[in-house]
């Protein structure tokens, strides 16, 4: 598209970028408007303002007729870079004004210039994301040779609108619920077999779908995540599931403290879970525990999984959860 100028983002552009942020149609938490909790755009703007103040972020803007009409910002991905031994970065935000082909052209110009910056900074791998409704951004990412590697769907509970006929909880299961400050009471010997199961069974994710990432490192992703749940680096709460006294599953979750502090909305989510084969039916019990027994008194619980994880999605549906959003994840190797 003619008339587009791309240049490096500077602190002087922050006001224009925040204005763009508030025009976005696909903020992550827009589903909550259905429950009369309309904080999505304001929270996105707050996240972007905080991101722009980080020293490690880098970005580009697109200018048309003297006005900023697009922004893209990225930063190093610390965990992925250390785990895979590769300099990897994530596109945290990308905004483009306009509709259809105009938005796609602006987004493509942003991505092309950002790729050059990322290469100059020594990055070899770049992750991009797109809301499933944002077809213009998805088109721009694919035109820049980003490979679609994952589609994550999110379902949300509302304890003020419980299901008419919730599934019964199998009485053979028992629960233990721990807040973060109590994780030290969990015996590592009672949960170590879960890590082994996850290493061998968890193979459907964006890392395994990227053919160039080392397989053994991919197999260890969920094991590392599992460790970070129980060492307190990632989760704020954990449910342990037992059958005949043996731990057969768990679900770890985060508490969205920032959102409650700013808007009064009580939400938990971003969970990681696993249930052993001998704990069949246990995931439904863990879902029930998360929705009904959260130690933080939440109104909503968010559950994420890959779109092809039909057994888990069926459990959510039976427990009365609502589809809230979907997000594509795409990878770009910068040596091609």
Coordinates of C-alpha atoms in Angstrom, one line a residue:
X1 CA 0.0 0.0 0.0
X2 CA 1.4 3.4 -1.0
X3 CA 2.0 6.1 1.5
X4 CA 3.1 3.9 4.4
X5 CA 6.3 4.8 6.3
X6 CA 7.8 2.4 8.8
X7 CA 10.2 3.5 11.5
X8 CA 11.5 2.5 14.9
X9 CA 9.2 3.1 17.9
X10 CA 10.4 5.8 20.3
X11 CA 9.1 7.0 23.7
X12 CA 7.6 10.0 21.9
X13 CA 5.2 7.7 20.1
X14 CA 3.6 6.2 23.3
X15 CA 0.6 8.5 23.3
X16 CA -0.3 7.6 19.7
X17 CA 0.2 3.9 20.3
X18 CA -2.1 4.0 23.4
X19 CA -4.7 5.7 21.3
X20 CA -4.5 2.9 18.8
X21 CA -4.8 0.4 21.6
X22 CA -8.1 1.7 22.7
X23 CA -9.5 1.3 19.1
X24 CA -8.9 -2.4 19.0
X25 CA -11.8 -4.8 18.3
X26 CA -10.3 -7.9 19.8
X27 CA -9.1 -7.3 23.4
X28 CA -8.4 -10.6 25.2
X29 CA -11.1 -10.2 28.0
X30 CA -14.0 -8.9 25.9
X31 CA -16.2 -11.9 26.8
X32 CA -16.7 -10.4 30.3
X33 CA -18.9 -7.7 28.7
X34 CA -21.6 -10.4 28.6
X35 CA -21.6 -10.4 32.4
X36 CA -21.5 -6.5 32.6
X37 CA -17.8 -6.4 33.4
X38 CA -16.4 -4.1 30.7
X39 CA -12.7 -3.7 31.5
X40 CA -11.2 -5.4 28.4
X41 CA -10.0 -2.3 26.5
X42 CA -8.9 -0.4 29.6
X43 CA -6.9 -3.4 30.8
X44 CA -5.3 -3.9 27.4
X45 CA -4.2 -0.2 27.4
X46 CA -2.7 -0.6 30.8
X47 CA -0.8 -3.7 29.7
X48 CA 0.5 -1.9 26.6
X49 CA 1.5 1.2 28.7
X50 CA 3.4 -1.1 31.0
X51 CA 5.0 -3.0 28.1
X52 CA 6.2 0.2 26.5
X53 CA 8.0 1.2 29.7
X54 CA 10.1 -2.0 29.7
X55 CA 13.7 -1.6 28.7
X56 CA 13.9 -4.9 26.8
X57 CA 11.0 -4.2 24.4
X58 CA 11.6 -3.1 20.8
X59 CA 9.1 -2.1 18.2
X60 CA 8.1 -0.3 15.0
X61 CA 5.3 2.1 14.0
X62 CA 3.7 2.7 10.6
X63 CA 3.0 6.3 9.7
X64 CA 0.5 7.4 7.0
X65 CA 0.0 11.1 6.2
X66 CA 1.9 12.1 9.3
X67 CA -0.3 9.9 11.7
X68 CA 0.7 6.7 13.4
X69 CA -1.7 4.0 12.1
X70 CA 0.1 0.8 13.3
X71 CA 2.4 -0.5 16.0
X72 CA 4.2 -3.7 16.7
X73 CA 6.1 -4.5 19.8
X74 CA 8.2 -7.5 20.8
X75 CA 10.6 -8.7 23.5
X76 CA 12.9 -11.6 24.3
X77 CA 11.1 -14.8 25.5
X78 CA 13.3 -15.7 28.6
X79 CA 11.9 -19.1 29.4
X80 CA 11.8 -20.4 25.8
X81 CA 15.3 -19.0 25.0
X82 CA 16.8 -20.7 28.0
X83 CA 14.9 -24.0 27.6
X84 CA 15.7 -24.4 23.9
X85 CA 19.1 -22.7 23.9
X86 CA 18.0 -20.4 21.1
X87 CA 17.5 -16.6 21.1
X88 CA 13.7 -16.4 20.8
X89 CA 11.3 -13.5 20.9
X90 CA 7.6 -12.9 21.2
X91 CA 5.4 -10.3 19.5
X92 CA 3.5 -9.0 22.5
X93 CA 1.3 -6.5 20.7
X94 CA 0.4 -5.6 17.1
X95 CA -2.2 -3.0 16.2
X96 CA -3.3 -1.7 12.8
X97 CA -5.9 0.9 11.9
X98 CA -8.5 0.3 9.2
X99 CA -10.4 -2.7 7.8
X100 CA -9.7 -5.7 5.6
X101 CA -6.9 -5.3 3.1
X102 CA -5.8 -1.9 4.6
X103 CA -5.3 -3.5 8.0
X104 CA -3.5 -6.5 6.5
X105 CA -1.1 -4.2 4.6
X106 CA -0.3 -2.2 7.6
X107 CA 0.3 -5.3 9.7
X108 CA 2.5 -6.9 7.0
X109 CA 4.6 -3.7 6.9
X110 CA 5.0 -3.8 10.6
X111 CA 6.0 -7.5 10.6
X112 CA 8.5 -7.1 7.8
X113 CA 10.3 -4.3 9.6
X114 CA 10.2 -6.0 13.0
X115 CA 11.8 -9.1 11.5
X116 CA 14.7 -7.1 10.4
X117 CA 15.1 -5.6 13.9
X118 CA 14.8 -9.0 15.5
X119 CA 17.6 -10.4 13.2
X120 CA 19.8 -7.4 14.0
X121 CA 19.3 -8.1 17.7
X122 CA 20.4 -11.7 17.2
X123 CA 17.1 -13.5 17.5
X124 CA 16.5 -16.7 15.5
X125 CA 12.9 -17.4 16.3
X126 CA 9.8 -15.2 16.6
X127 CA 6.4 -16.1 17.9
X128 CA 3.2 -14.3 16.8
X129 CA -0.4 -14.5 17.9
X130 CA -3.7 -13.6 16.5
X131 CA -7.3 -13.7 17.8
X132 CA -9.3 -16.1 15.6
X133 CA -11.6 -13.3 14.6
X134 CA -8.8 -11.1 13.4
X135 CA -8.5 -12.5 9.9
X136 CA -6.5 -9.5 8.6
X137 CA -3.7 -10.0 11.1
X138 CA -3.7 -13.8 10.4
X139 CA -3.3 -13.1 6.7
X140 CA -0.4 -10.7 7.3
X141 CA 1.3 -13.2 9.6
X142 CA 1.0 -16.0 7.0
X143 CA 2.2 -13.8 4.2
X144 CA 5.3 -13.2 6.2
X145 CA 5.9 -16.9 6.4
X146 CA 4.8 -17.4 9.9
X147 CA 3.7 -21.1 10.4
X148 CA 0.4 -21.8 12.2
X149 CA 1.4 -24.2 15.0
X150 CA -1.5 -24.0 17.6
X151 CA -5.0 -22.9 18.1
X152 CA -5.8 -22.3 21.8
X153 CA -9.5 -22.1 22.8
X154 CA -10.7 -20.6 26.1
X155 CA -13.9 -21.5 28.0
X156 CA -15.1 -19.6 31.1
X157 CA -17.3 -20.5 34.0
X158 CA -19.6 -18.1 35.8
X159 CA -20.6 -19.3 39.2
X160 CA -23.7 -17.0 39.1
X161 CA -24.9 -19.0 36.2
X162 CA -24.3 -22.7 37.1
X163 CA -25.2 -25.5 34.7
X164 CA -28.8 -26.8 35.0
X165 CA -27.6 -30.4 35.5
X166 CA -23.9 -30.5 36.5
X167 CA -22.3 -33.9 36.3
X168 CA -21.9 -35.7 39.6
X169 CA -18.5 -36.0 41.1
X170 CA -17.2 -39.6 41.4
X171 CA -17.1 -40.2 45.2
X172 CA -14.0 -42.4 44.8
X173 CA -12.0 -39.2 44.2
X174 CA -10.8 -37.0 47.0
X175 CA -9.3 -33.5 46.8
X176 CA -6.6 -31.5 48.5
X177 CA -6.4 -27.7 47.7
X178 CA -3.3 -25.6 48.3
X179 CA -2.6 -21.9 48.1
X180 CA 0.8 -20.9 46.9
X181 CA 2.1 -20.3 50.4
X182 CA 1.3 -23.9 51.3
X183 CA 3.0 -25.7 48.4
X184 CA 5.8 -26.7 50.6
X185 CA 3.5 -29.1 52.4
X186 CA 3.2 -31.2 49.2
X187 CA 5.5 -34.3 49.3
X188 CA 7.5 -34.3 46.0
X189 CA 7.6 -38.1 46.1
X190 CA 3.9 -38.3 45.8
X191 CA 3.7 -36.3 42.5
X192 CA 7.0 -37.3 40.7
X193 CA 5.2 -40.0 38.7
X194 CA 2.9 -37.3 37.2
X195 CA 6.0 -35.6 35.6
X196 CA 7.0 -38.9 34.0
X197 CA 3.5 -39.3 32.5
X198 CA 3.5 -35.8 31.1
X199 CA 6.9 -36.3 29.5
X200 CA 5.6 -39.3 27.6
X201 CA 2.0 -38.3 26.9
X202 CA 1.9 -34.6 26.2
X203 CA 2.8 -34.1 22.6
X204 CA 0.1 -31.8 21.2
X205 CA 1.4 -28.3 21.5
X206 CA 3.0 -25.4 19.5
X207 CA 6.5 -26.7 20.3
X208 CA 5.9 -30.2 18.9
X209 CA 4.2 -28.7 15.9
X210 CA 7.3 -26.7 15.0
X211 CA 9.4 -29.2 13.0
X212 CA 12.7 -27.4 13.6
X213 CA 12.6 -27.3 17.4
X214 CA 14.6 -30.2 19.0
X215 CA 12.3 -33.1 19.9
X216 CA 13.8 -33.9 23.3
X217 CA 13.5 -30.3 24.4
X218 CA 9.9 -30.3 23.3
X219 CA 9.2 -33.4 25.4
X220 CA 10.5 -31.6 28.4
X221 CA 8.3 -28.5 28.1
X222 CA 5.4 -29.7 30.1
X223 CA 7.7 -31.3 32.7
X224 CA 9.4 -27.9 33.2
X225 CA 6.0 -26.3 33.4
X226 CA 4.9 -28.9 36.0
X227 CA 7.9 -28.1 38.1
X228 CA 7.2 -24.4 38.0
X229 CA 3.6 -25.1 39.2
X230 CA 4.8 -26.8 42.3
X231 CA 7.8 -24.7 43.1
X232 CA 5.6 -21.6 43.2
X233 CA 7.2 -19.9 40.2
X234 CA 4.0 -20.1 38.1
X235 CA 0.8 -21.2 40.0
X236 CA -1.1 -19.5 42.8
X237 CA -3.1 -22.5 43.7
X238 CA -3.2 -26.3 43.1
X239 CA -5.8 -29.0 43.4
X240 CA -4.4 -32.5 44.0
X241 CA -6.7 -35.5 43.0
X242 CA -6.4 -38.8 44.8
X243 CA -7.9 -42.2 44.3
X244 CA -7.5 -44.9 46.9
X245 CA -4.9 -42.6 48.6
X246 CA -2.7 -42.2 45.5
X247 CA -2.3 -38.9 43.6
X248 CA -3.7 -39.5 40.2
X249 CA -3.9 -35.9 38.9
X250 CA -3.6 -32.2 39.6
X251 CA -4.7 -28.8 38.3
X252 CA -2.7 -25.7 38.9
X253 CA -4.1 -22.2 38.3
X254 CA -3.3 -18.5 38.6
X255 CA -5.2 -15.8 40.3
X256 CA -5.8 -12.7 38.2
X257 CA -4.9 -10.3 41.1
X258 CA -4.3 -7.3 38.8
X259 CA -7.7 -7.5 37.3
X260 CA -9.4 -7.8 40.7
X261 CA -7.4 -4.9 42.1
X262 CA -8.2 -2.6 39.2
X263 CA -11.8 -3.7 38.3
X264 CA -13.1 -5.8 41.1
X265 CA -13.6 -8.9 38.8
X266 CA -12.6 -12.2 40.5
X267 CA -11.0 -14.5 37.9
X268 CA -8.7 -17.5 38.1
X269 CA -7.3 -19.4 35.1
X270 CA -4.3 -20.2 32.8
X271 CA -4.3 -23.7 34.3
X272 CA -2.1 -26.7 33.8
X273 CA -3.5 -30.1 34.6
X274 CA -2.9 -33.8 34.1
X275 CA -4.8 -37.0 35.1
X276 CA -3.2 -40.5 34.9
X277 CA -5.0 -43.3 33.0
X278 CA -6.0 -44.9 36.3
X279 CA -7.7 -41.7 37.2
X280 CA -10.2 -41.8 34.4
X281 CA -13.0 -39.3 35.1
X282 CA -10.8 -37.3 37.3
X283 CA -10.5 -34.3 35.0
X284 CA -14.2 -33.7 35.4
X285 CA -13.7 -33.8 39.2
X286 CA -10.8 -31.3 38.9
X287 CA -13.0 -29.0 36.8
X288 CA -15.7 -29.2 39.5
X289 CA -13.1 -28.4 42.2
X290 CA -11.7 -25.4 40.2
X291 CA -15.1 -23.9 39.6
X292 CA -16.6 -24.5 43.1
X293 CA -13.7 -24.9 45.5
X294 CA -11.3 -22.1 44.6
X295 CA -9.5 -20.7 47.6
X296 CA -9.5 -17.2 46.2
X297 CA -13.3 -16.9 46.0
X298 CA -13.4 -16.3 42.3
X299 CA -16.6 -15.8 40.2
X300 CA -15.0 -16.9 37.0
X301 CA -12.5 -19.7 36.0
X302 CA -10.8 -19.7 32.6
X303 CA -9.8 -23.0 31.0
X304 CA -7.5 -23.1 28.0
X305 CA -6.6 -26.0 25.7
X306 CA -5.7 -26.9 22.1
X307 CA -8.7 -26.9 19.8
X308 CA -8.3 -30.6 19.1
X309 CA -8.4 -31.6 22.7
X310 CA -12.0 -32.8 22.4
X311 CA -12.2 -34.9 25.6
X312 CA -11.3 -31.9 27.7
X313 CA -13.7 -29.6 25.9
X314 CA -16.5 -32.0 26.4
X315 CA -15.9 -31.9 30.1
X316 CA -16.1 -28.1 30.0
X317 CA -19.4 -28.2 28.1
X318 CA -20.9 -30.7 30.5
X319 CA -19.9 -28.4 33.4
X320 CA -21.6 -25.4 31.9
X321 CA -18.6 -23.4 30.7
X322 CA -19.0 -21.0 27.8
X323 CA -16.7 -20.5 24.8
X324 CA -15.0 -17.2 25.2
X325 CA -12.2 -16.8 22.6
X326 CA -9.7 -18.5 20.4
X327 CA -6.1 -17.6 19.6
X328 CA -3.8 -18.7 16.9
X329 CA -0.1 -19.1 17.6
X330 CA 2.4 -18.9 14.7
X331 CA 6.2 -19.3 14.6
X332 CA 8.7 -17.7 12.3
X333 CA 12.3 -18.8 11.9
X334 CA 14.4 -15.7 11.0
X335 CA 17.1 -17.5 9.1
X336 CA 14.9 -17.9 6.1

